[in-house]
Short mmCIF file of N, CA and C and ligand atoms in Angstrom, two decimals:
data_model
loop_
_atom_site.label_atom_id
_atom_site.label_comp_id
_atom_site.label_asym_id
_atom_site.label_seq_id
_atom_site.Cartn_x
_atom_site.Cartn_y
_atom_site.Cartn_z
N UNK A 1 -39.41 -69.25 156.56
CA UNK A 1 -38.24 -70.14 156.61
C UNK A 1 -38.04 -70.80 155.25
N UNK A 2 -36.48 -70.86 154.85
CA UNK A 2 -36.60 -71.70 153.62
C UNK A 2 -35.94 -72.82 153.40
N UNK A 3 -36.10 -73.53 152.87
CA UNK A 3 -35.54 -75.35 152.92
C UNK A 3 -33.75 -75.30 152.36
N UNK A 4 -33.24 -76.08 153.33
CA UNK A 4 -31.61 -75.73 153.22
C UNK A 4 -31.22 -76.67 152.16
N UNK A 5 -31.90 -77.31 151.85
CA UNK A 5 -30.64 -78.08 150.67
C UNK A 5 -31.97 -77.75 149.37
N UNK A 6 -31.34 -78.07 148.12
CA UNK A 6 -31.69 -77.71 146.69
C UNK A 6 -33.19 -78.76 146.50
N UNK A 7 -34.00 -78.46 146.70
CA UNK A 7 -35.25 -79.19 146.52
C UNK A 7 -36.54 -78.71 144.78
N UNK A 8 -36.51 -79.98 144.35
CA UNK A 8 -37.64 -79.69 143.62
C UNK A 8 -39.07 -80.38 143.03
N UNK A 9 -39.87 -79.35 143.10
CA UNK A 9 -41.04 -80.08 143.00
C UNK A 9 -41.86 -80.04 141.62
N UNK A 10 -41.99 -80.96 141.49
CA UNK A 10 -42.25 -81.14 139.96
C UNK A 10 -44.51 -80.82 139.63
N UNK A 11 -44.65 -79.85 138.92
CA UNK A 11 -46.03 -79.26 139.00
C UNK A 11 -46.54 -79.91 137.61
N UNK A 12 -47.40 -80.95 137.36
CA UNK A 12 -47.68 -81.77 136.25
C UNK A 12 -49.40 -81.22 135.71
N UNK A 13 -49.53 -80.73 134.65
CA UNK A 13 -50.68 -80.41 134.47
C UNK A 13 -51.46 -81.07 133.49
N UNK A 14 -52.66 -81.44 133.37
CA UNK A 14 -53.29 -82.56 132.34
C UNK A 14 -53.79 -82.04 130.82
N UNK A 15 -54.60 -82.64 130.50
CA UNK A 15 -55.26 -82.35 129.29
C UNK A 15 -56.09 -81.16 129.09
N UNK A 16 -56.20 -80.08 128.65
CA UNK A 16 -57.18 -78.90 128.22
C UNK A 16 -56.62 -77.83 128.97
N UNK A 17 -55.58 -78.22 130.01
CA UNK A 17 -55.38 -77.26 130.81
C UNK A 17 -54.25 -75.68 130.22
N UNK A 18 -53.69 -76.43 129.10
CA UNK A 18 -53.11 -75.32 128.05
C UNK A 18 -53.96 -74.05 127.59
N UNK A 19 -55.35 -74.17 127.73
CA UNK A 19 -56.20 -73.76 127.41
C UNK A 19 -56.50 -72.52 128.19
N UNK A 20 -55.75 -72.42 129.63
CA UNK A 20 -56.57 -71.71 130.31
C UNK A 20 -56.29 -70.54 130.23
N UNK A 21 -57.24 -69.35 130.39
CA UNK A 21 -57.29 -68.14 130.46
C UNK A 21 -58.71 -67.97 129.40
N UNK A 22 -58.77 -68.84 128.59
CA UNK A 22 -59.47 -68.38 127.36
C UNK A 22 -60.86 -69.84 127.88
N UNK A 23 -60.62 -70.76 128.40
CA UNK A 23 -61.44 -72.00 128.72
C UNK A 23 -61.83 -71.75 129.50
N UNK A 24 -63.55 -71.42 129.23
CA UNK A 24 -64.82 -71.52 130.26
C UNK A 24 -63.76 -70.42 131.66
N UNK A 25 -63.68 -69.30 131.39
CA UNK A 25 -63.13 -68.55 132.75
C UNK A 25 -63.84 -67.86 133.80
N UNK A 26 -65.19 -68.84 133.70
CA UNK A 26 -66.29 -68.12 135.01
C UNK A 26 -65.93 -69.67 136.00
N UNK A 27 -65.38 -70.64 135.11
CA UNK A 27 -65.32 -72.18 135.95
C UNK A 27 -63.68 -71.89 136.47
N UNK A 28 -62.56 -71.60 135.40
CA UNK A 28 -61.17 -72.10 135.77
C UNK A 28 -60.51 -70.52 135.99
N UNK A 29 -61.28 -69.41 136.29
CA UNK A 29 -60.82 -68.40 136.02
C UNK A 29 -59.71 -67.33 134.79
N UNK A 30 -59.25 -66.23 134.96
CA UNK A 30 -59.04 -65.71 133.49
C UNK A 30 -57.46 -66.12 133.32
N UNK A 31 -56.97 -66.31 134.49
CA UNK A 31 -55.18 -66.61 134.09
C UNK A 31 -54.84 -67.36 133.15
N UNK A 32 -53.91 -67.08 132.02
CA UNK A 32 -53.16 -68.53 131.67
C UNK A 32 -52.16 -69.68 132.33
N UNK A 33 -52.03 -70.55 131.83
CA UNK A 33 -51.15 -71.95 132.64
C UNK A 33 -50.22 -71.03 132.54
N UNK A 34 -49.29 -70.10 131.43
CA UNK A 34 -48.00 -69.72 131.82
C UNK A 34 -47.81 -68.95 132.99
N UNK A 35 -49.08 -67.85 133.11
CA UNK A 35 -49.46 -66.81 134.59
C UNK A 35 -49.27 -67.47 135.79
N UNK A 36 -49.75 -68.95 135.50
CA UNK A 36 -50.00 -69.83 137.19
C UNK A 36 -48.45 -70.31 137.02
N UNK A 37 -47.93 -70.45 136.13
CA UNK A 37 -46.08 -71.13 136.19
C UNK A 37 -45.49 -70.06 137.28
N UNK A 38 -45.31 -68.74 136.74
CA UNK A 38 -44.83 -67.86 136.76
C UNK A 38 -45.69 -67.50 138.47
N UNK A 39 -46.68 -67.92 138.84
CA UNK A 39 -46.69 -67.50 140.07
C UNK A 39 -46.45 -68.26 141.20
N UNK A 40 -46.61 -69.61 140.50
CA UNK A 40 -45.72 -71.20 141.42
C UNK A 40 -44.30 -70.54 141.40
N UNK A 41 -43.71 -70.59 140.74
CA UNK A 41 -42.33 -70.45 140.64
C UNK A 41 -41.55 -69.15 141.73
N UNK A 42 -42.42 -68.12 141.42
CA UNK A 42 -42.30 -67.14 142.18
C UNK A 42 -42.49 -67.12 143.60
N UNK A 43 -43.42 -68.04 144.07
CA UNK A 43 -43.80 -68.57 145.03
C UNK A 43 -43.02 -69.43 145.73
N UNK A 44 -42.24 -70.69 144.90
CA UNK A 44 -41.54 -71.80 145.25
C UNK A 44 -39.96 -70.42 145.67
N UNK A 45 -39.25 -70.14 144.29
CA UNK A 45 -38.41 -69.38 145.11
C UNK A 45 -37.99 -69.03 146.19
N UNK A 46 -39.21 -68.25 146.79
CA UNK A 46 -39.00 -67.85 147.94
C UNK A 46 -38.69 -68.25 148.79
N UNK A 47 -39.27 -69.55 149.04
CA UNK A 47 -39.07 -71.05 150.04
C UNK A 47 -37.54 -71.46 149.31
N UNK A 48 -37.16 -71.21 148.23
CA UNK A 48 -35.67 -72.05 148.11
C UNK A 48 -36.23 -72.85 147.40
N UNK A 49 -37.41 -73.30 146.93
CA UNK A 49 -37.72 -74.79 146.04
C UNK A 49 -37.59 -74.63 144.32
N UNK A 50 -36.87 -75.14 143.66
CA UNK A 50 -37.16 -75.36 142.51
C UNK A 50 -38.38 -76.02 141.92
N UNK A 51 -39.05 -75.07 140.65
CA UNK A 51 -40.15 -75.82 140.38
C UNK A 51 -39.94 -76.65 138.81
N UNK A 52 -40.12 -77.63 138.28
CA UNK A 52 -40.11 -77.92 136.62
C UNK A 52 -41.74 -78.10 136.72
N UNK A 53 -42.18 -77.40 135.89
CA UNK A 53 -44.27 -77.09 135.51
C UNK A 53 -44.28 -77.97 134.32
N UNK A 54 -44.59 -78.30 133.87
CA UNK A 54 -45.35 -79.01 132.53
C UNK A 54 -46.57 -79.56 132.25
N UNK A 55 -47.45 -79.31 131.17
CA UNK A 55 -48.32 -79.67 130.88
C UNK A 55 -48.33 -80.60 129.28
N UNK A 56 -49.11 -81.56 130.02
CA UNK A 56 -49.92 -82.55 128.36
C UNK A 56 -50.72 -82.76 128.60
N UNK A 57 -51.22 -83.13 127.42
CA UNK A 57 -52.89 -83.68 126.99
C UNK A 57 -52.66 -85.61 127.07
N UNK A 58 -51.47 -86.06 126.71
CA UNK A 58 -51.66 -86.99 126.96
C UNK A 58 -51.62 -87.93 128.44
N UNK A 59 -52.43 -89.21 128.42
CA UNK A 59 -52.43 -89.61 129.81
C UNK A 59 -51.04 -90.28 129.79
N UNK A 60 -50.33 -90.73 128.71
CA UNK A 60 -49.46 -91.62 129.08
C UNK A 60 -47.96 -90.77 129.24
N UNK A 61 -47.97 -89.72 128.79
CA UNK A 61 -46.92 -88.81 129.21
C UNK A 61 -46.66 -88.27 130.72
N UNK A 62 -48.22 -88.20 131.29
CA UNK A 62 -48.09 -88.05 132.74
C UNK A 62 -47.66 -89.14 133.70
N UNK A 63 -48.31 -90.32 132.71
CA UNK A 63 -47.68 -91.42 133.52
C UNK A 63 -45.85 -91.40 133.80
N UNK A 64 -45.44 -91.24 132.70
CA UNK A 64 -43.87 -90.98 132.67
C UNK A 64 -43.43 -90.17 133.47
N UNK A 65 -44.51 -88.74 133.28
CA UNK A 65 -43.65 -87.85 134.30
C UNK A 65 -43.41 -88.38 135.74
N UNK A 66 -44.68 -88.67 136.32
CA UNK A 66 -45.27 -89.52 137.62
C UNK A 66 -43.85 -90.00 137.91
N UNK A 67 -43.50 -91.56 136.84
CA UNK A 67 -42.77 -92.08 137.56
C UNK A 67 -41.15 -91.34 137.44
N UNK A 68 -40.88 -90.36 136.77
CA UNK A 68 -39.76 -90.02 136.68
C UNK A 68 -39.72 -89.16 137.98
N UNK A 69 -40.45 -88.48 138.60
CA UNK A 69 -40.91 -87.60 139.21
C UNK A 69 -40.63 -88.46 140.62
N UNK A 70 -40.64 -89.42 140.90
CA UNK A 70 -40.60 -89.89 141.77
C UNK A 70 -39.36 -90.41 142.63
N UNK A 71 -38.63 -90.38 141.40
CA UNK A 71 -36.79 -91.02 142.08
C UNK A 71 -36.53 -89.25 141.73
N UNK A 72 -36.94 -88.40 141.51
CA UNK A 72 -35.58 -87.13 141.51
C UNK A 72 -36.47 -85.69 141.84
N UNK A 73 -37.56 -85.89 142.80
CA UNK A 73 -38.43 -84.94 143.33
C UNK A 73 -38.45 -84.98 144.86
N UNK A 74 -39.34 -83.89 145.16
CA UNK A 74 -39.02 -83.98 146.59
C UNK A 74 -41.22 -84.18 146.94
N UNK A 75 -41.64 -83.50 145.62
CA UNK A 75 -43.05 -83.65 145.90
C UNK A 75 -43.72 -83.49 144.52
N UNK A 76 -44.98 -83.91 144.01
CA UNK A 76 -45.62 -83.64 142.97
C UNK A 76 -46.94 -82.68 142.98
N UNK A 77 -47.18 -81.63 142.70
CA UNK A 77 -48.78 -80.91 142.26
C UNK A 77 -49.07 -81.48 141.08
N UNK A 78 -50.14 -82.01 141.23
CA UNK A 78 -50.91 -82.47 139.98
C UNK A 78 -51.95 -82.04 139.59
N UNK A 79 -52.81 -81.54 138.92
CA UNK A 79 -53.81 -80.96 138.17
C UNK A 79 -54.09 -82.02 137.31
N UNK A 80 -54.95 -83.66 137.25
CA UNK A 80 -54.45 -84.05 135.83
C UNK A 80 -55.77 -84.00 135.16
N UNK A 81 -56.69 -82.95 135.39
CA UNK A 81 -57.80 -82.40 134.50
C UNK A 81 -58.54 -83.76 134.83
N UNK A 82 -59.16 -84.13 133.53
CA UNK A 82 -60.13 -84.88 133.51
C UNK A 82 -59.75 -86.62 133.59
N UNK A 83 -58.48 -86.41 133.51
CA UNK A 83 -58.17 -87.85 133.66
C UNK A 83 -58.12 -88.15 135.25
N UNK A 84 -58.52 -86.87 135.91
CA UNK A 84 -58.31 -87.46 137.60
C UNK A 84 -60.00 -88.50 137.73
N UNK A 85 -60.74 -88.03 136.74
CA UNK A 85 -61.99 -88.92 137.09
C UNK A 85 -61.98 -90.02 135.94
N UNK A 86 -60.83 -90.33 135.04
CA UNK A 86 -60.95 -91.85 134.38
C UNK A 86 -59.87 -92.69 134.83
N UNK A 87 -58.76 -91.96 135.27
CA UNK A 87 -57.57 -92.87 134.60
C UNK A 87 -57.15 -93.84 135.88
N UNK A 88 -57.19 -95.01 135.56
CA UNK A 88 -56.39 -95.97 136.46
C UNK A 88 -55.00 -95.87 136.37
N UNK A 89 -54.69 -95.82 135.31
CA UNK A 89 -53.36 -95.46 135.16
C UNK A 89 -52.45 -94.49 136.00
N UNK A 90 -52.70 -93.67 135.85
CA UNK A 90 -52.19 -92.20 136.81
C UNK A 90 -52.56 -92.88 138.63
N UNK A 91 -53.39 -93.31 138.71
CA UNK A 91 -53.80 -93.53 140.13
C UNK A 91 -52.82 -94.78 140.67
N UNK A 92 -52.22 -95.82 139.41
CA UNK A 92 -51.47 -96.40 139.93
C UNK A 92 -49.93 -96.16 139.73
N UNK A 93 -49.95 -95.24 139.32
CA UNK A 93 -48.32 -94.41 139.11
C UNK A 93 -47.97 -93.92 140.40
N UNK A 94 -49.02 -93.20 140.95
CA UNK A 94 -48.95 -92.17 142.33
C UNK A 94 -48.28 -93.32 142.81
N UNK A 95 -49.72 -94.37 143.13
CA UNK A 95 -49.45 -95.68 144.18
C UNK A 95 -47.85 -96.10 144.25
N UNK A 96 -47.78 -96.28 142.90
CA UNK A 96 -46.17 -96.95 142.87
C UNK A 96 -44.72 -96.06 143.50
N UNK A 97 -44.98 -94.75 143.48
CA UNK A 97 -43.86 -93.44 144.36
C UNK A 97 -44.19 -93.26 145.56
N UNK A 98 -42.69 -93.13 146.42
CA UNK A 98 -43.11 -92.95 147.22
C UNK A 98 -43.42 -91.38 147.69
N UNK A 99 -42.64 -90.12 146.54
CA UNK A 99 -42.66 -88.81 146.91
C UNK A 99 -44.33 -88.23 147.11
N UNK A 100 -44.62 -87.78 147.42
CA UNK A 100 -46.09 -87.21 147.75
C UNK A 100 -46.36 -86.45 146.82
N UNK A 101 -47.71 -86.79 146.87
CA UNK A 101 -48.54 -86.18 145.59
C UNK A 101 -49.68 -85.13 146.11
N UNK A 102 -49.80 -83.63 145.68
CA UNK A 102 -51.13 -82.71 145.88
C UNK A 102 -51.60 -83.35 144.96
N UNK A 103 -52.92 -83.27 145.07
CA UNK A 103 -53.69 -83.39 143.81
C UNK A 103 -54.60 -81.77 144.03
N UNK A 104 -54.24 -81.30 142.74
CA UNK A 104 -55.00 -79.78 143.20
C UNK A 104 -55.97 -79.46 141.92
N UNK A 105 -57.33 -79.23 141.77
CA UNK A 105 -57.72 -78.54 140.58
C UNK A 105 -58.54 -77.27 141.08
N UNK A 106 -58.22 -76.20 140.08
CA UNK A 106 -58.99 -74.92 140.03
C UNK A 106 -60.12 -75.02 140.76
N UNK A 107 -61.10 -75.01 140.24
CA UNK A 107 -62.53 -75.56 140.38
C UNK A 107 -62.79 -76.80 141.42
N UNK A 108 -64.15 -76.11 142.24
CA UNK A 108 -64.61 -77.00 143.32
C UNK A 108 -65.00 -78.30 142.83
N UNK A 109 -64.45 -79.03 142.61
CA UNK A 109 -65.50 -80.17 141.72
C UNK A 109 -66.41 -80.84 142.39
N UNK A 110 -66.28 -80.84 143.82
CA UNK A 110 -67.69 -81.44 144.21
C UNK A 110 -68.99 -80.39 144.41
N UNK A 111 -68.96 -79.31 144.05
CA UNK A 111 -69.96 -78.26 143.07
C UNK A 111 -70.40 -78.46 142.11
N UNK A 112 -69.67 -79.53 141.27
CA UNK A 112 -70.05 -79.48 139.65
C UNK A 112 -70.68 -80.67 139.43
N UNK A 113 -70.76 -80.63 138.00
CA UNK A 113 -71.07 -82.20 137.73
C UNK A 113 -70.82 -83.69 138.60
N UNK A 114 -72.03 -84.63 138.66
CA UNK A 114 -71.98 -85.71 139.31
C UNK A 114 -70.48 -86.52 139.16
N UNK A 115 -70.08 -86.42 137.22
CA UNK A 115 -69.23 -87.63 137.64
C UNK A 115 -67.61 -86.73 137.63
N UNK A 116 -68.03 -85.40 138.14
CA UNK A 116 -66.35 -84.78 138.73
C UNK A 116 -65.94 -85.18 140.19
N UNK A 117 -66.97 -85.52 141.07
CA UNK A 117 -67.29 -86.38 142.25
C UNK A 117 -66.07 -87.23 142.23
N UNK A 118 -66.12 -88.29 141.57
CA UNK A 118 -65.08 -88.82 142.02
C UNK A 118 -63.76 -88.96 141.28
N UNK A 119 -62.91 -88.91 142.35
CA UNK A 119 -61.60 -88.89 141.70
C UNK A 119 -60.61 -90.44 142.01
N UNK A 120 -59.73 -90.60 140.76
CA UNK A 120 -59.29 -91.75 141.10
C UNK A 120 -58.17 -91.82 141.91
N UNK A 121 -57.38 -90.45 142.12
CA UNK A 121 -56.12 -90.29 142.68
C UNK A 121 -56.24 -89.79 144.26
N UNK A 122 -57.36 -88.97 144.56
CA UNK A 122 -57.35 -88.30 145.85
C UNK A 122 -56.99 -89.81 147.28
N UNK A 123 -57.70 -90.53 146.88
CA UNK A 123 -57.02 -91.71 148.23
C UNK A 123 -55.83 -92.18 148.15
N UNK A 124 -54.63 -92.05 146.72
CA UNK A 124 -53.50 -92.76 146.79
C UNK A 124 -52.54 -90.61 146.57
N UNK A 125 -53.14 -89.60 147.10
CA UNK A 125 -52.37 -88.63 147.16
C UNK A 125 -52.06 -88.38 148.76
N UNK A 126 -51.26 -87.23 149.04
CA UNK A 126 -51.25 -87.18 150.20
C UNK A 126 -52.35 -86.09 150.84
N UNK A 127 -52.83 -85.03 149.73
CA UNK A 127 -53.83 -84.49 149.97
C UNK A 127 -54.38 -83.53 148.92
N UNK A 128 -55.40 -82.81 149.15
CA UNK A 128 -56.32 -82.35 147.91
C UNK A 128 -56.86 -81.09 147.99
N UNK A 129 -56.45 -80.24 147.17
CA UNK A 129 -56.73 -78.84 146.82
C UNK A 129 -57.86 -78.28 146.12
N UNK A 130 -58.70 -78.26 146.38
CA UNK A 130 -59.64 -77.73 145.01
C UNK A 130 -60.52 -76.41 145.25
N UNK A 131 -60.94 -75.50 144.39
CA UNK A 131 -62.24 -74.50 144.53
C UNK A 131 -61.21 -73.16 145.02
N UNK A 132 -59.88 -73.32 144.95
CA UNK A 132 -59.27 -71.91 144.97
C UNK A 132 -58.85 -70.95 143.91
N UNK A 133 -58.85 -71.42 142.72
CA UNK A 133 -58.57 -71.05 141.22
C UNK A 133 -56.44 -71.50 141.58
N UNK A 134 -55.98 -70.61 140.97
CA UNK A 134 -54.47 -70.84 140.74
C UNK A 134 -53.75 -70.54 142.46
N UNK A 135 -54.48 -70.11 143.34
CA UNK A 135 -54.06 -70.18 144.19
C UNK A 135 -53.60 -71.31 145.11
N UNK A 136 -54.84 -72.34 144.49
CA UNK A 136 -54.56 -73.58 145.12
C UNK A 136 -52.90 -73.98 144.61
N UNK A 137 -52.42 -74.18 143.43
CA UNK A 137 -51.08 -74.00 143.06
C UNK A 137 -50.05 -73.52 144.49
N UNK A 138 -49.89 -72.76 145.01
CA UNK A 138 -49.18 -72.08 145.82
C UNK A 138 -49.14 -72.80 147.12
N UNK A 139 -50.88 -72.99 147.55
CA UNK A 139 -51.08 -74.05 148.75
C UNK A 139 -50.27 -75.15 148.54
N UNK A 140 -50.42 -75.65 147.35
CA UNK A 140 -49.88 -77.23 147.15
C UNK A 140 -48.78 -76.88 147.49
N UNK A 141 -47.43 -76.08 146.90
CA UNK A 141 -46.69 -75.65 147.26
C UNK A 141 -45.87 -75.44 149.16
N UNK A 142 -47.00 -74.60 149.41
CA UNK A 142 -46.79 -74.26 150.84
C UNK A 142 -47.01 -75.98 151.68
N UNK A 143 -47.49 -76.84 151.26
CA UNK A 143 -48.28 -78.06 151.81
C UNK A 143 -46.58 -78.84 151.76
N UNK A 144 -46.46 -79.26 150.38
CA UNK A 144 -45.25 -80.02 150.34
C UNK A 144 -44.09 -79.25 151.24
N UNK A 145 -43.99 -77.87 151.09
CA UNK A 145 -43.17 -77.53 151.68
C UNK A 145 -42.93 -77.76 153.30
N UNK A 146 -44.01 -77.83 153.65
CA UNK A 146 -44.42 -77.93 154.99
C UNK A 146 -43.83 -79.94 155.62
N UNK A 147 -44.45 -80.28 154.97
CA UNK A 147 -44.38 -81.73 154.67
C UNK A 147 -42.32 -81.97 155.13
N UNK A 148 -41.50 -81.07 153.80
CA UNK A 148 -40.63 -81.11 153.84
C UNK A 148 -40.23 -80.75 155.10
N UNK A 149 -40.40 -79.88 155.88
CA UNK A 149 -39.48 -79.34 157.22
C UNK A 149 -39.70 -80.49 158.68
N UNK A 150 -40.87 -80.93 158.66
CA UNK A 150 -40.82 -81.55 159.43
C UNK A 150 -40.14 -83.27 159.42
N UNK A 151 -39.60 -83.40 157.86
CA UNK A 151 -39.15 -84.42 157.73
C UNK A 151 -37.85 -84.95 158.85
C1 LIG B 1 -60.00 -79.48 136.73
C2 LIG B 1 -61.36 -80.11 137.04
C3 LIG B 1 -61.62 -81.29 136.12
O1 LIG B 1 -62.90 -81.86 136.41
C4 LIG B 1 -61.62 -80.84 134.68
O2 LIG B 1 -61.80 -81.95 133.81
C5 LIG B 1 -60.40 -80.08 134.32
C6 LIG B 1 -59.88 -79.10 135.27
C7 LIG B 1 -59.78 -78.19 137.55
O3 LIG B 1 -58.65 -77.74 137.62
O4 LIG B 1 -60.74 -77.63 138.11
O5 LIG B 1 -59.89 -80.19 133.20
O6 LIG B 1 -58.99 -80.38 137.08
#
């Protein structure tokens, strides 16, 4: 089924994540960020959803996106790398929108290192993706979408 009016979900990616295909690809696997655009997008399509993808390294650019993201979206995927385990910032951006937030990363992180454990965003998202590689991307996808129909 696909969503009747023009919907889009805005896919925000963090710091190092430009990197991927070539960064540690036994942890984040071999795709690049443009491969995972191109398979969100392909993905969203189908459902009827428009996607805008972007990635930075900076935290305060995500903050912007966050809140821009929030008056003219229908949902957010977030990836925000390593700032999901520092940033207060980002955690109180979510807080402040009301559109729903995935929080999705590649990698299982509660597999890995102690302080990937915790995240600052997973209690102010609506829910959390991790340990699928770029597939999780698509879930998030299928999730908001889902989210959307029963609205
Ligand atoms: C990541 C996991 C984070 O711990 C890490 O800092 C990243 C990528 C992931 O997608 O698995 O940069 O978010």
């Amino acid at each position: 089924m696909t969503i009747s009016t023009p919907t889009t979900i805005m896919v925000l990616n963090g710091p190092n994540l430009n990197l991927l295909g070539s960064r540690e690809p036994d942890t984040y696997g071999a795709l690049t960020l443009s491969e995972i655009e191109h398979m969100t997008t392909d993905h969203a399509t189908r459902l009827g959803i428009d996607i805008s993808f972007r990635q930075n390294n900076h935290e305060g650019t995500l903050v912007d996106w966050i809140q821009e993201a929030g008056d003219n979206t229908a949902g957010i995927v977030l990836n925000a790398g390593a700032y999901t385990h520092t940033s207060i910032a980002i955690r109180d951006a979510i807080a402040a929108i009301k559109t729903p937030v995935i929080e999705v990363h590649l990698s299982n992180i509660f597999a890995r290192e102690g302080f990937r454990h915790h995240s600052y965003i997973s209690d102010v998202s609506a829910g959390v993706i991790c340990g699928f590689g770029a597939t999780g991307y698509v879930l998030a996808i299928d999730a908001i979408a889902s989210m959307l129909r029963v609205k």
